[in-house]
Amino acid sequence: MKNYVQPGNTITLTAPYAVVSGEGLLVGSIFGVAAGTAASGEPVETVLVGVFDLTKVGSQAWTVGAKVYWDDTNKRTTTVSTDNTLIGAAVEAVASGASDTIGRVRLNASF
């Protein structure tokens, strides 16, 4: 195919804010995980598919299969849909303790 560009599992985006490798970022309707560190306005290779451990809201229990959203204001994941962007689903249950701040998410790679 002459029009084929790339597989699309990763793309280079302009970081909308400073990111460190492994952190989530939202550019328009595209969510991904930074594969490297970048300052705001710099290009960053971004992974769009896969399963990642991401920062989540503490004191929020997750069940397997729960929809997971990106809270771009606080730069963390949540199960609250209001004002947030759907990014995937939880693949492990997480307790609701205040220190339970990491959730395992399968990115849905759809926009």
Backbone as XML, in Angstrom:
<?xml version="1.0"?>
<chain id="A" units="angstrom">
  <residue number="1" name="MET">
    <atom name="N" x="0.836" y="-1.185" z="0.000"/>
    <atom name="CA" x="0.000" y="0.000" z="0.000"/>
    <atom name="C" x="0.879" y="1.245" z="0.000"/>
  </residue>
  <residue number="2" name="LYS">
    <atom name="N" x="0.610" y="2.133" z="-0.877"/>
    <atom name="CA" x="1.382" y="3.366" z="-0.951"/>
    <atom name="C" x="0.990" y="4.369" z="0.120"/>
  </residue>
  <residue number="3" name="ASN">
    <atom name="N" x="-0.186" y="4.212" z="0.690"/>
    <atom name="CA" x="-0.664" y="5.173" z="1.682"/>
    <atom name="C" x="-0.402" y="4.745" z="3.126"/>
  </residue>
  <residue number="4" name="TYR">
    <atom name="N" x="0.206" y="3.580" z="3.342"/>
    <atom name="CA" x="0.503" y="3.089" z="4.690"/>
    <atom name="C" x="1.620" y="3.924" z="5.299"/>
  </residue>
  <residue number="5" name="VAL">
    <atom name="N" x="1.431" y="4.375" z="6.547"/>
    <atom name="CA" x="2.407" y="5.239" z="7.195"/>
    <atom name="C" x="3.161" y="4.511" z="8.299"/>
  </residue>
  <residue number="6" name="GLN">
    <atom name="N" x="2.442" y="3.893" z="9.241"/>
    <atom name="CA" x="3.069" y="3.198" z="10.371"/>
    <atom name="C" x="2.030" y="2.350" z="11.073"/>
  </residue>
  <residue number="7" name="PRO">
    <atom name="N" x="2.448" y="1.412" z="11.955"/>
    <atom name="CA" x="1.479" y="0.562" z="12.655"/>
    <atom name="C" x="0.503" y="1.343" z="13.534"/>
  </residue>
  <residue number="8" name="GLY">
    <atom name="N" x="0.943" y="2.390" z="14.191"/>
    <atom name="CA" x="0.036" y="3.193" z="15.008"/>
    <atom name="C" x="-0.013" y="2.825" z="16.473"/>
  </residue>
  <residue number="9" name="ASN">
    <atom name="N" x="0.812" y="1.878" z="16.927"/>
    <atom name="CA" x="0.848" y="1.561" z="18.360"/>
    <atom name="C" x="1.520" y="2.665" z="19.152"/>
  </residue>
  <residue number="10" name="THR">
    <atom name="N" x="2.436" y="3.380" z="18.490"/>
    <atom name="CA" x="3.062" y="4.558" z="19.080"/>
    <atom name="C" x="3.051" y="5.663" z="18.039"/>
  </residue>
  <residue number="11" name="ILE">
    <atom name="N" x="2.966" y="6.888" z="18.529"/>
    <atom name="CA" x="3.055" y="8.053" z="17.652"/>
    <atom name="C" x="3.821" y="9.141" z="18.397"/>
  </residue>
  <residue number="12" name="THR">
    <atom name="N" x="4.365" y="10.060" z="17.647"/>
    <atom name="CA" x="5.038" y="11.198" z="18.252"/>
    <atom name="C" x="4.034" y="12.333" z="18.378"/>
  </residue>
  <residue number="13" name="LEU">
    <atom name="N" x="3.888" y="12.832" z="19.603"/>
    <atom name="CA" x="2.991" y="13.953" z="19.875"/>
    <atom name="C" x="3.804" y="15.099" z="20.477"/>
  </residue>
  <residue number="14" name="THR">
    <atom name="N" x="3.237" y="16.280" z="20.457"/>
    <atom name="CA" x="3.829" y="17.414" z="21.158"/>
    <atom name="C" x="3.282" y="17.395" z="22.575"/>
  </residue>
  <residue number="15" name="ALA">
    <atom name="N" x="4.178" y="17.341" z="23.545"/>
    <atom name="CA" x="3.748" y="17.270" z="24.949"/>
    <atom name="C" x="2.964" y="18.535" z="25.313"/>
  </residue>
  <residue number="16" name="PRO">
    <atom name="N" x="1.729" y="18.370" z="25.816"/>
    <atom name="CA" x="0.918" y="19.531" z="26.193"/>
    <atom name="C" x="1.341" y="20.122" z="27.538"/>
  </residue>
  <residue number="17" name="TYR">
    <atom name="N" x="2.143" y="19.375" z="28.264"/>
    <atom name="CA" x="2.696" y="19.769" z="29.555"/>
    <atom name="C" x="3.911" y="18.874" z="29.787"/>
  </residue>
  <residue number="18" name="ALA">
    <atom name="N" x="4.742" y="19.205" z="30.745"/>
    <atom name="CA" x="5.921" y="18.381" z="31.022"/>
    <atom name="C" x="5.485" y="16.977" z="31.424"/>
  </residue>
  <residue number="19" name="VAL">
    <atom name="N" x="6.117" y="15.975" z="30.834"/>
    <atom name="CA" x="5.814" y="14.578" z="31.158"/>
    <atom name="C" x="7.106" y="13.810" z="31.398"/>
  </residue>
  <residue number="20" name="VAL">
    <atom name="N" x="6.995" y="12.806" z="32.240"/>
    <atom name="CA" x="8.087" y="11.889" z="32.532"/>
    <atom name="C" x="7.706" y="10.536" z="31.949"/>
  </residue>
  <residue number="21" name="SER">
    <atom name="N" x="8.684" y="9.783" z="31.524"/>
    <atom name="CA" x="8.431" y="8.459" z="30.975"/>
    <atom name="C" x="7.497" y="7.669" z="31.883"/>
  </residue>
  <residue number="22" name="GLY">
    <atom name="N" x="6.441" y="7.115" z="31.302"/>
    <atom name="CA" x="5.477" y="6.316" z="32.053"/>
    <atom name="C" x="4.249" y="7.089" z="32.499"/>
  </residue>
  <residue number="23" name="GLU">
    <atom name="N" x="4.238" y="8.403" z="32.306"/>
    <atom name="CA" x="3.069" y="9.205" z="32.688"/>
    <atom name="C" x="2.104" y="9.329" z="31.514"/>
  </residue>
  <residue number="24" name="GLY">
    <atom name="N" x="0.834" y="9.507" z="31.848"/>
    <atom name="CA" x="-0.187" y="9.696" z="30.837"/>
    <atom name="C" x="-0.181" y="11.120" z="30.309"/>
  </residue>
  <residue number="25" name="LEU">
    <atom name="N" x="-0.650" y="11.270" z="29.066"/>
    <atom name="CA" x="-0.838" y="12.595" z="28.495"/>
    <atom name="C" x="-2.012" y="12.574" z="27.536"/>
  </residue>
  <residue number="26" name="LEU">
    <atom name="N" x="-2.679" y="13.693" z="27.481"/>
    <atom name="CA" x="-3.856" y="13.838" z="26.623"/>
    <atom name="C" x="-3.619" y="15.002" z="25.681"/>
  </residue>
  <residue number="27" name="VAL">
    <atom name="N" x="-3.686" y="14.704" z="24.374"/>
    <atom name="CA" x="-3.540" y="15.726" z="23.343"/>
    <atom name="C" x="-4.817" y="15.696" z="22.521"/>
  </residue>
  <residue number="28" name="GLY">
    <atom name="N" x="-5.659" y="16.685" z="22.706"/>
    <atom name="CA" x="-6.972" y="16.660" z="22.063"/>
    <atom name="C" x="-7.733" y="15.456" z="22.572"/>
  </residue>
  <residue number="29" name="SER">
    <atom name="N" x="-8.090" y="14.542" z="21.679"/>
    <atom name="CA" x="-8.790" y="13.328" z="22.096"/>
    <atom name="C" x="-7.863" y="12.111" z="22.105"/>
  </residue>
  <residue number="30" name="ILE">
    <atom name="N" x="-6.564" y="12.324" z="21.916"/>
    <atom name="CA" x="-5.605" y="11.217" z="21.901"/>
    <atom name="C" x="-4.967" y="11.076" z="23.276"/>
  </residue>
  <residue number="31" name="PHE">
    <atom name="N" x="-5.152" y="9.906" z="23.906"/>
    <atom name="CA" x="-4.499" y="9.613" z="25.182"/>
    <atom name="C" x="-3.447" y="8.558" z="24.961"/>
  </residue>
  <residue number="32" name="GLY">
    <atom name="N" x="-2.320" y="8.730" z="25.634"/>
    <atom name="CA" x="-1.276" y="7.716" z="25.588"/>
    <atom name="C" x="-0.357" y="7.852" z="26.779"/>
  </residue>
  <residue number="33" name="VAL">
    <atom name="N" x="0.648" y="7.010" z="26.810"/>
    <atom name="CA" x="1.634" y="7.008" z="27.885"/>
    <atom name="C" x="2.975" y="7.406" z="27.286"/>
  </residue>
  <residue number="34" name="ALA">
    <atom name="N" x="3.618" y="8.382" z="27.902"/>
    <atom name="CA" x="4.901" y="8.877" z="27.408"/>
    <atom name="C" x="5.962" y="7.784" z="27.486"/>
  </residue>
  <residue number="35" name="ALA">
    <atom name="N" x="6.665" y="7.569" z="26.384"/>
    <atom name="CA" x="7.751" y="6.594" z="26.355"/>
    <atom name="C" x="9.073" y="7.232" z="26.761"/>
  </residue>
  <residue number="36" name="GLY">
    <atom name="N" x="9.081" y="8.531" z="26.926"/>
    <atom name="CA" x="10.269" y="9.264" z="27.342"/>
    <atom name="C" x="9.853" y="10.510" z="28.091"/>
  </residue>
  <residue number="37" name="THR">
    <atom name="N" x="10.825" y="11.277" z="28.516"/>
    <atom name="CA" x="10.576" y="12.512" z="29.244"/>
    <atom name="C" x="10.620" y="13.679" z="28.270"/>
  </residue>
  <residue number="38" name="ALA">
    <atom name="N" x="9.701" y="14.629" z="28.428"/>
    <atom name="CA" x="9.664" y="15.789" z="27.544"/>
    <atom name="C" x="9.122" y="17.000" z="28.286"/>
  </residue>
  <residue number="39" name="ALA">
    <atom name="N" x="9.648" y="18.155" z="27.963"/>
    <atom name="CA" x="9.111" y="19.411" z="28.480"/>
    <atom name="C" x="7.882" y="19.782" z="27.658"/>
  </residue>
  <residue number="40" name="SER">
    <atom name="N" x="7.082" y="20.673" z="28.187"/>
    <atom name="CA" x="5.910" y="21.148" z="27.459"/>
    <atom name="C" x="6.335" y="21.712" z="26.108"/>
  </residue>
  <residue number="41" name="GLY">
    <atom name="N" x="5.640" y="21.284" z="25.051"/>
    <atom name="CA" x="5.935" y="21.764" z="23.710"/>
    <atom name="C" x="6.973" y="20.943" z="22.957"/>
  </residue>
  <residue number="42" name="GLU">
    <atom name="N" x="7.611" y="19.991" z="23.620"/>
    <atom name="CA" x="8.596" y="19.134" z="22.963"/>
    <atom name="C" x="7.928" y="17.875" z="22.417"/>
  </residue>
  <residue number="43" name="PRO">
    <atom name="N" x="8.516" y="17.268" z="21.387"/>
    <atom name="CA" x="7.970" y="16.000" z="20.886"/>
    <atom name="C" x="8.228" y="14.874" z="21.891"/>
  </residue>
  <residue number="44" name="VAL">
    <atom name="N" x="7.264" y="13.967" z="21.996"/>
    <atom name="CA" x="7.420" y="12.813" z="22.882"/>
    <atom name="C" x="6.780" y="11.602" z="22.219"/>
  </residue>
  <residue number="45" name="GLU">
    <atom name="N" x="7.518" y="10.505" z="22.171"/>
    <atom name="CA" x="6.975" y="9.250" z="21.652"/>
    <atom name="C" x="5.923" y="8.782" z="22.644"/>
  </residue>
  <residue number="46" name="THR">
    <atom name="N" x="4.746" y="8.439" z="22.145"/>
    <atom name="CA" x="3.601" y="8.136" z="22.995"/>
    <atom name="C" x="3.017" y="6.780" z="22.616"/>
  </residue>
  <residue number="47" name="VAL">
    <atom name="N" x="2.850" y="5.914" z="23.622"/>
    <atom name="CA" x="2.308" y="4.572" z="23.407"/>
    <atom name="C" x="0.785" y="4.633" z="23.564"/>
  </residue>
  <residue number="48" name="LEU">
    <atom name="N" x="0.071" y="4.095" z="22.583"/>
    <atom name="CA" x="-1.392" y="4.192" z="22.562"/>
    <atom name="C" x="-2.107" y="2.924" z="22.998"/>
  </residue>
  <residue number="49" name="VAL">
    <atom name="N" x="-1.435" y="1.796" z="22.969"/>
    <atom name="CA" x="-2.066" y="0.521" z="23.314"/>
    <atom name="C" x="-1.198" y="-0.237" z="24.304"/>
  </residue>
  <residue number="50" name="GLY">
    <atom name="N" x="-1.833" y="-1.095" z="25.074"/>
    <atom name="CA" x="-1.106" y="-1.920" z="26.029"/>
    <atom name="C" x="-1.721" y="-1.812" z="27.410"/>
  </residue>
  <residue number="51" name="VAL">
    <atom name="N" x="-1.066" y="-2.446" z="28.375"/>
    <atom name="CA" x="-1.524" y="-2.434" z="29.766"/>
    <atom name="C" x="-0.469" y="-1.706" z="30.585"/>
  </residue>
  <residue number="52" name="PHE">
    <atom name="N" x="-0.917" y="-0.718" z="31.361"/>
    <atom name="CA" x="-0.013" y="0.148" z="32.117"/>
    <atom name="C" x="-0.480" y="0.312" z="33.553"/>
  </residue>
  <residue number="53" name="ASP">
    <atom name="N" x="0.466" y="0.455" z="34.467"/>
    <atom name="CA" x="0.178" y="0.860" z="35.838"/>
    <atom name="C" x="0.232" y="2.382" z="35.860"/>
  </residue>
  <residue number="54" name="LEU">
    <atom name="N" x="-0.911" y="3.007" z="36.166"/>
    <atom name="CA" x="-1.016" y="4.460" z="36.134"/>
    <atom name="C" x="-1.500" y="4.997" z="37.476"/>
  </residue>
  <residue number="55" name="THR">
    <atom name="N" x="-1.101" y="6.218" z="37.772"/>
    <atom name="CA" x="-1.558" y="6.883" z="38.987"/>
    <atom name="C" x="-3.072" y="7.033" z="38.937"/>
  </residue>
  <residue number="56" name="LYS">
    <atom name="N" x="-3.730" y="6.717" z="40.072"/>
    <atom name="CA" x="-5.187" y="6.828" z="40.155"/>
    <atom name="C" x="-5.581" y="7.614" z="41.392"/>
  </residue>
  <residue number="57" name="VAL">
    <atom name="N" x="-6.827" y="7.928" z="41.477"/>
    <atom name="CA" x="-7.378" y="8.572" z="42.654"/>
    <atom name="C" x="-7.278" y="7.612" z="43.834"/>
  </residue>
  <residue number="58" name="GLY">
    <atom name="N" x="-6.687" y="8.048" z="44.948"/>
    <atom name="CA" x="-6.672" y="7.233" z="46.153"/>
    <atom name="C" x="-8.081" y="7.150" z="46.727"/>
  </residue>
  <residue number="59" name="SER">
    <atom name="N" x="-8.328" y="6.167" z="47.550"/>
    <atom name="CA" x="-9.644" y="5.967" z="48.184"/>
    <atom name="C" x="-10.752" y="5.699" z="47.178"/>
  </residue>
  <residue number="60" name="GLN">
    <atom name="N" x="-10.404" y="5.167" z="46.015"/>
    <atom name="CA" x="-11.401" y="4.809" z="44.996"/>
    <atom name="C" x="-11.167" y="3.353" z="44.603"/>
  </residue>
  <residue number="61" name="ALA">
    <atom name="N" x="-12.121" y="2.492" z="44.921"/>
    <atom name="CA" x="-11.997" y="1.075" z="44.566"/>
    <atom name="C" x="-12.265" y="0.876" z="43.081"/>
  </residue>
  <residue number="62" name="TRP">
    <atom name="N" x="-11.542" y="-0.065" z="42.474"/>
    <atom name="CA" x="-11.764" y="-0.442" z="41.081"/>
    <atom name="C" x="-12.097" y="-1.921" z="41.020"/>
  </residue>
  <residue number="63" name="THR">
    <atom name="N" x="-12.976" y="-2.283" z="40.108"/>
    <atom name="CA" x="-13.261" y="-3.680" z="39.826"/>
    <atom name="C" x="-12.713" y="-4.010" z="38.444"/>
  </residue>
  <residue number="64" name="VAL">
    <atom name="N" x="-12.420" y="-5.275" z="38.203"/>
    <atom name="CA" x="-11.928" y="-5.692" z="36.894"/>
    <atom name="C" x="-12.985" y="-5.359" z="35.847"/>
  </residue>
  <residue number="65" name="GLY">
    <atom name="N" x="-12.571" y="-4.729" z="34.785"/>
    <atom name="CA" x="-13.471" y="-4.359" z="33.702"/>
    <atom name="C" x="-14.109" y="-2.992" z="33.848"/>
  </residue>
  <residue number="66" name="ALA">
    <atom name="N" x="-13.883" y="-2.317" z="34.970"/>
    <atom name="CA" x="-14.455" y="-0.975" z="35.156"/>
    <atom name="C" x="-13.869" y="-0.013" z="34.128"/>
  </residue>
  <residue number="67" name="LYS">
    <atom name="N" x="-14.705" y="0.878" z="33.604"/>
    <atom name="CA" x="-14.218" y="1.902" z="32.685"/>
    <atom name="C" x="-13.302" y="2.846" z="33.448"/>
  </residue>
  <residue number="68" name="VAL">
    <atom name="N" x="-12.193" y="3.200" z="32.802"/>
    <atom name="CA" x="-11.221" y="4.093" z="33.414"/>
    <atom name="C" x="-11.102" y="5.351" z="32.557"/>
  </residue>
  <residue number="69" name="TYR">
    <atom name="N" x="-11.069" y="6.479" z="33.220"/>
    <atom name="CA" x="-11.040" y="7.792" z="32.575"/>
    <atom name="C" x="-9.770" y="8.541" z="32.972"/>
  </residue>
  <residue number="70" name="TRP">
    <atom name="N" x="-9.361" y="9.487" z="32.131"/>
    <atom name="CA" x="-8.223" y="10.343" z="32.434"/>
    <atom name="C" x="-8.734" y="11.695" z="32.930"/>
  </residue>
  <residue number="71" name="ASP">
    <atom name="N" x="-8.292" y="12.073" z="34.117"/>
    <atom name="CA" x="-8.577" y="13.385" z="34.704"/>
    <atom name="C" x="-7.397" y="14.275" z="34.335"/>
  </residue>
  <residue number="72" name="ASP">
    <atom name="N" x="-7.547" y="15.054" z="33.278"/>
    <atom name="CA" x="-6.428" y="15.843" z="32.773"/>
    <atom name="C" x="-6.085" y="17.011" z="33.693"/>
  </residue>
  <residue number="73" name="THR">
    <atom name="N" x="-7.017" y="17.443" z="34.506"/>
    <atom name="CA" x="-6.739" y="18.522" z="35.455"/>
    <atom name="C" x="-5.747" y="18.052" z="36.514"/>
  </residue>
  <residue number="74" name="ASN">
    <atom name="N" x="-5.980" y="16.844" z="37.052"/>
    <atom name="CA" x="-5.132" y="16.311" z="38.123"/>
    <atom name="C" x="-4.098" y="15.305" z="37.632"/>
  </residue>
  <residue number="75" name="LYS">
    <atom name="N" x="-4.097" y="15.021" z="36.314"/>
    <atom name="CA" x="-3.127" y="14.117" z="35.686"/>
    <atom name="C" x="-3.109" y="12.743" z="36.345"/>
  </residue>
  <residue number="76" name="ARG">
    <atom name="N" x="-4.300" y="12.130" z="36.443"/>
    <atom name="CA" x="-4.424" y="10.799" z="37.037"/>
    <atom name="C" x="-5.668" y="10.112" z="36.490"/>
  </residue>
  <residue number="77" name="THR">
    <atom name="N" x="-5.759" y="8.810" z="36.737"/>
    <atom name="CA" x="-6.904" y="8.037" z="36.270"/>
    <atom name="C" x="-7.977" y="7.992" z="37.349"/>
  </residue>
  <residue number="78" name="THR">
    <atom name="N" x="-9.194" y="7.713" z="36.895"/>
    <atom name="CA" x="-10.352" y="7.680" z="37.783"/>
    <atom name="C" x="-11.459" y="6.863" z="37.134"/>
  </residue>
  <residue number="79" name="THR">
    <atom name="N" x="-12.440" y="6.451" z="37.920"/>
    <atom name="CA" x="-13.625" y="5.806" z="37.361"/>
    <atom name="C" x="-14.777" y="6.799" z="37.222"/>
  </residue>
  <residue number="80" name="VAL">
    <atom name="N" x="-14.523" y="8.042" z="37.506"/>
    <atom name="CA" x="-15.528" y="9.103" z="37.371"/>
    <atom name="C" x="-15.509" y="9.621" z="35.935"/>
  </residue>
  <residue number="81" name="SER">
    <atom name="N" x="-16.649" y="9.555" z="35.269"/>
    <atom name="CA" x="-16.713" y="9.956" z="33.862"/>
    <atom name="C" x="-16.886" y="11.459" z="33.667"/>
  </residue>
  <residue number="82" name="THR">
    <atom name="N" x="-17.520" y="12.138" z="34.604"/>
    <atom name="CA" x="-17.830" y="13.553" z="34.449"/>
    <atom name="C" x="-16.574" y="14.385" z="34.221"/>
  </residue>
  <residue number="83" name="ASP">
    <atom name="N" x="-16.545" y="15.119" z="33.112"/>
    <atom name="CA" x="-15.442" y="16.008" z="32.740"/>
    <atom name="C" x="-14.122" y="15.290" z="32.488"/>
  </residue>
  <residue number="84" name="ASN">
    <atom name="N" x="-14.147" y="13.973" z="32.268"/>
    <atom name="CA" x="-12.931" y="13.202" z="32.039"/>
    <atom name="C" x="-13.035" y="12.429" z="30.725"/>
  </residue>
  <residue number="85" name="THR">
    <atom name="N" x="-11.907" y="11.895" z="30.244"/>
    <atom name="CA" x="-11.829" y="11.219" z="28.954"/>
    <atom name="C" x="-11.655" y="9.719" z="29.153"/>
  </residue>
  <residue number="86" name="LEU">
    <atom name="N" x="-12.534" y="8.923" z="28.528"/>
    <atom name="CA" x="-12.425" y="7.462" z="28.598"/>
    <atom name="C" x="-11.133" y="7.021" z="27.934"/>
  </residue>
  <residue number="87" name="ILE">
    <atom name="N" x="-10.319" y="6.217" z="28.667"/>
    <atom name="CA" x="-9.046" y="5.760" z="28.111"/>
    <atom name="C" x="-8.916" y="4.246" z="28.064"/>
  </residue>
  <residue number="88" name="GLY">
    <atom name="N" x="-9.740" y="3.512" z="28.813"/>
    <atom name="CA" x="-9.604" y="2.063" z="28.818"/>
    <atom name="C" x="-10.401" y="1.407" z="29.921"/>
  </residue>
  <residue number="89" name="ALA">
    <atom name="N" x="-9.892" y="0.249" z="30.374"/>
    <atom name="CA" x="-10.583" y="-0.524" z="31.403"/>
    <atom name="C" x="-9.576" y="-1.074" z="32.411"/>
  </residue>
  <residue number="90" name="ALA">
    <atom name="N" x="-10.034" y="-1.208" z="33.644"/>
    <atom name="CA" x="-9.206" y="-1.780" z="34.699"/>
    <atom name="C" x="-9.036" y="-3.276" z="34.440"/>
  </residue>
  <residue number="91" name="VAL">
    <atom name="N" x="-7.823" y="-3.777" z="34.600"/>
    <atom name="CA" x="-7.583" y="-5.206" z="34.408"/>
    <atom name="C" x="-7.268" y="-5.915" z="35.722"/>
  </residue>
  <residue number="92" name="GLU">
    <atom name="N" x="-7.210" y="-5.149" z="36.804"/>
    <atom name="CA" x="-7.049" y="-5.709" z="38.147"/>
    <atom name="C" x="-7.904" y="-4.910" z="39.112"/>
  </residue>
  <residue number="93" name="ALA">
    <atom name="N" x="-8.435" y="-5.591" z="40.105"/>
    <atom name="CA" x="-9.172" y="-4.900" z="41.159"/>
    <atom name="C" x="-8.178" y="-4.114" z="42.009"/>
  </residue>
  <residue number="94" name="VAL">
    <atom name="N" x="-8.634" y="-2.959" z="42.513"/>
    <atom name="CA" x="-7.813" y="-2.131" z="43.392"/>
    <atom name="C" x="-8.652" y="-1.782" z="44.612"/>
  </residue>
  <residue number="95" name="ALA">
    <atom name="N" x="-8.057" y="-1.876" z="45.782"/>
    <atom name="CA" x="-8.763" y="-1.553" z="47.024"/>
    <atom name="C" x="-9.011" y="-0.046" z="47.114"/>
  </residue>
  <residue number="96" name="SER">
    <atom name="N" x="-9.787" y="0.349" z="48.111"/>
    <atom name="CA" x="-10.183" y="1.750" z="48.243"/>
    <atom name="C" x="-9.407" y="2.503" z="49.310"/>
  </residue>
  <residue number="97" name="GLY">
    <atom name="N" x="-8.251" y="1.994" z="49.697"/>
    <atom name="CA" x="-7.450" y="2.685" z="50.700"/>
    <atom name="C" x="-6.840" y="3.964" z="50.150"/>
  </residue>
  <residue number="98" name="ALA">
    <atom name="N" x="-6.567" y="4.908" z="51.037"/>
    <atom name="CA" x="-5.979" y="6.181" z="50.631"/>
    <atom name="C" x="-4.626" y="5.988" z="49.955"/>
  </residue>
  <residue number="99" name="SER">
    <atom name="N" x="-3.932" y="4.906" z="50.298"/>
    <atom name="CA" x="-2.617" y="4.654" z="49.699"/>
    <atom name="C" x="-2.693" y="3.815" z="48.423"/>
  </residue>
  <residue number="100" name="ASP">
    <atom name="N" x="-3.882" y="3.425" z="48.000"/>
    <atom name="CA" x="-4.062" y="2.644" z="46.768"/>
    <atom name="C" x="-4.145" y="3.608" z="45.585"/>
  </residue>
  <residue number="101" name="THR">
    <atom name="N" x="-2.985" y="4.063" z="45.137"/>
    <atom name="CA" x="-2.940" y="5.126" z="44.134"/>
    <atom name="C" x="-2.399" y="4.685" z="42.782"/>
  </residue>
  <residue number="102" name="ILE">
    <atom name="N" x="-2.306" y="3.373" z="42.567"/>
    <atom name="CA" x="-1.883" y="2.849" z="41.269"/>
    <atom name="C" x="-2.934" y="1.865" z="40.780"/>
  </residue>
  <residue number="103" name="GLY">
    <atom name="N" x="-3.334" y="2.024" z="39.517"/>
    <atom name="CA" x="-4.297" y="1.103" z="38.917"/>
    <atom name="C" x="-3.753" y="0.562" z="37.610"/>
  </residue>
  <residue number="104" name="ARG">
    <atom name="N" x="-4.041" y="-0.694" z="37.312"/>
    <atom name="CA" x="-3.594" y="-1.321" z="36.063"/>
    <atom name="C" x="-4.687" y="-1.158" z="35.021"/>
  </residue>
  <residue number="105" name="VAL">
    <atom name="N" x="-4.327" y="-0.515" z="33.904"/>
    <atom name="CA" x="-5.292" y="-0.111" z="32.876"/>
    <atom name="C" x="-4.883" y="-0.658" z="31.513"/>
  </residue>
  <residue number="106" name="ARG">
    <atom name="N" x="-5.851" y="-1.234" z="30.814"/>
    <atom name="CA" x="-5.655" y="-1.590" z="29.407"/>
    <atom name="C" x="-6.186" y="-0.423" z="28.591"/>
  </residue>
  <residue number="107" name="LEU">
    <atom name="N" x="-5.291" y="0.217" z="27.849"/>
    <atom name="CA" x="-5.708" y="1.347" z="27.027"/>
    <atom name="C" x="-6.572" y="0.872" z="25.885"/>
  </residue>
  <residue number="108" name="ASN">
    <atom name="N" x="-7.615" y="1.629" z="25.583"/>
    <atom name="CA" x="-8.518" y="1.212" z="24.514"/>
    <atom name="C" x="-8.110" y="1.740" z="23.140"/>
  </residue>
  <residue number="109" name="ALA">
    <atom name="N" x="-7.187" y="2.716" z="23.095"/>
    <atom name="CA" x="-6.660" y="3.251" z="21.840"/>
    <atom name="C" x="-7.741" y="3.740" z="20.887"/>
  </residue>
  <residue number="110" name="SER">
    <atom name="N" x="-8.899" y="4.073" z="21.389"/>
    <atom name="CA" x="-9.927" y="4.661" z="20.532"/>
    <atom name="C" x="-10.195" y="6.070" z="21.005"/>
  </residue>
  <residue number="111" name="PHE">
    <atom name="N" x="-10.733" y="6.852" z="20.131"/>
    <atom name="CA" x="-10.928" y="8.272" z="20.461"/>
    <atom name="C" x="-12.384" y="8.644" z="20.271"/>
  </residue>
</chain>
